[in-house]
């Protein structure tokens, strides 16, 4: 049976972006693991099991390679616009891991670990919790679904949340998962008629359109205001805006549509100075109403600082927990805008010490050094 499954599993990995030699190696590793595990614990879905194990083997190898070179040396796999011609089992696996017996947060964590290929540390960072806490959550989720028949797939909302986290990790992690998340979102949009599915796809496309300008030639982060907008992908922007407009016309607003609206306003501005910050604040107000997320409130405070002046932004920021990720960096930016360079430099340096991403840490360190030399 294993021999008959091999070509199909190999084809899935190649379609996901693995080169043929690496895919062959990963499939061979998965077959060896199957010979070891299956006699005592045969899977209900052998092909899906092999796809998952082989893909994770490939990701592990890719991470090891990425550690030896900078991210700009990675091949940029740009998602093609339009419908996806072929489907594989990945999207189905996302739904199966979002099982009704799990809480939404546990389902997301389990899917990211088992299917998305993210590490426990990456998932913990995305959820703003300590790594041991996330490890326990994933272990509990695994115990919960042990012995459960996967004949009741989970809901779309959980799958959307997983895809968004995978997409975000695609920019900050060692492996480029953003294109894979877009591919799956396109698949989902062809089978699920829901405005939030369209909203998420639009959001991904609008963010991905700026990909080429997010880092400089040396790999340094380039803030949105300083990006070369001539390098933005106008085709992806146009597609994202069209998808968003269609979703919004259905008058069933959700958080991904609102986030996409913010991204569309940024994409629509010819220059950073021409950004419609007043309207962006209004969309953040909608997001606060929909999610009551502290991260959304932090982003809103920065937008208020742009729309109504830095002191208004600092007042909004003061109402939030100062242990929030990027709270210190936001305060530094607003103090700089207010002309308080010494406070801003101190806060940039503090934010750099707290940063969990090397590129972000380097950027914040440079910001502090720039102000200290004034």
PDB file of C-alpha atoms in Angstrom, residues 78-82 164 167 171 178-179 181-183 185-186 189 197-211 232-244 260 263-264 267:
ATOM      1  CA  UNK A  78       4.546  34.445  -5.722  1.00  0.00           C
ATOM      2  CA  UNK A  79       0.953  33.182  -5.710  1.00  0.00           C
ATOM      3  CA  UNK A  80      -0.669  33.428  -9.134  1.00  0.00           C
ATOM      4  CA  UNK A  81      -3.898  35.461  -9.276  1.00  0.00           C
ATOM      5  CA  UNK A  82      -7.170  33.765 -10.039  1.00  0.00           C
ATOM      6  CA  UNK A 164      -4.212  34.137   8.955  1.00  0.00           C
ATOM      7  CA  UNK A 167       0.216  33.892   6.655  1.00  0.00           C
ATOM      8  CA  UNK A 171       6.841  37.041   7.025  1.00  0.00           C
ATOM      9  CA  UNK A 178       2.640  33.307   3.136  1.00  0.00           C
ATOM     10  CA  UNK A 179       2.242  31.978  -0.401  1.00  0.00           C
ATOM     11  CA  UNK A 181      -1.642  30.448   3.080  1.00  0.00           C
ATOM     12  CA  UNK A 182      -2.819  32.464   0.063  1.00  0.00           C
ATOM     13  CA  UNK A 183      -3.082  29.298  -2.022  1.00  0.00           C
ATOM     14  CA  UNK A 185      -7.390  30.803   1.041  1.00  0.00           C
ATOM     15  CA  UNK A 186      -8.045  30.785  -2.699  1.00  0.00           C
ATOM     16  CA  UNK A 189     -13.006  30.851  -1.400  1.00  0.00           C
ATOM     17  CA  UNK A 197     -13.451  34.096   3.537  1.00  0.00           C
ATOM     18  CA  UNK A 198     -13.292  36.757   0.831  1.00  0.00           C
ATOM     19  CA  UNK A 199     -12.203  39.316   3.419  1.00  0.00           C
ATOM     20  CA  UNK A 200      -9.267  37.178   4.525  1.00  0.00           C
ATOM     21  CA  UNK A 201      -8.176  36.507   0.943  1.00  0.00           C
ATOM     22  CA  UNK A 202      -8.351  40.247   0.175  1.00  0.00           C
ATOM     23  CA  UNK A 203      -6.341  41.049   3.310  1.00  0.00           C
ATOM     24  CA  UNK A 204      -3.631  38.541   2.389  1.00  0.00           C
ATOM     25  CA  UNK A 205      -3.359  39.834  -1.171  1.00  0.00           C
ATOM     26  CA  UNK A 206      -3.142  43.475  -0.084  1.00  0.00           C
ATOM     27  CA  UNK A 207      -0.387  42.712   2.426  1.00  0.00           C
ATOM     28  CA  UNK A 208       1.463  40.404   0.030  1.00  0.00           C
ATOM     29  CA  UNK A 209       1.426  43.130  -2.619  1.00  0.00           C
ATOM     30  CA  UNK A 210       3.923  45.078  -0.475  1.00  0.00           C
ATOM     31  CA  UNK A 211       6.236  42.128   0.053  1.00  0.00           C
ATOM     32  CA  UNK A 232       4.102  47.362  -4.750  1.00  0.00           C
ATOM     33  CA  UNK A 233       2.317  44.760  -6.880  1.00  0.00           C
ATOM     34  CA  UNK A 234      -0.562  46.706  -8.415  1.00  0.00           C
ATOM     35  CA  UNK A 235      -2.097  43.522  -9.817  1.00  0.00           C
ATOM     36  CA  UNK A 236      -2.466  41.959  -6.360  1.00  0.00           C
ATOM     37  CA  UNK A 237      -3.765  45.278  -4.983  1.00  0.00           C
ATOM     38  CA  UNK A 238      -6.424  45.533  -7.697  1.00  0.00           C
ATOM     39  CA  UNK A 239      -7.490  41.921  -7.119  1.00  0.00           C
ATOM     40  CA  UNK A 240      -7.619  42.395  -3.347  1.00  0.00           C
ATOM     41  CA  UNK A 241      -9.669  45.600  -3.592  1.00  0.00           C
ATOM     42  CA  UNK A 242     -12.149  44.000  -6.000  1.00  0.00           C
ATOM     43  CA  UNK A 243     -12.628  40.971  -3.729  1.00  0.00           C
ATOM     44  CA  UNK A 244     -13.045  43.255  -0.702  1.00  0.00           C
ATOM     45  CA  UNK A 260      -8.622  44.441   4.633  1.00  0.00           C
ATOM     46  CA  UNK A 263      -4.911  47.670   4.167  1.00  0.00           C
ATOM     47  CA  UNK A 264      -6.783  48.945   1.098  1.00  0.00           C
ATOM     48  CA  UNK A 267      -2.569  50.736  -0.678  1.00  0.00           C
TER      49      UNK A 267
END
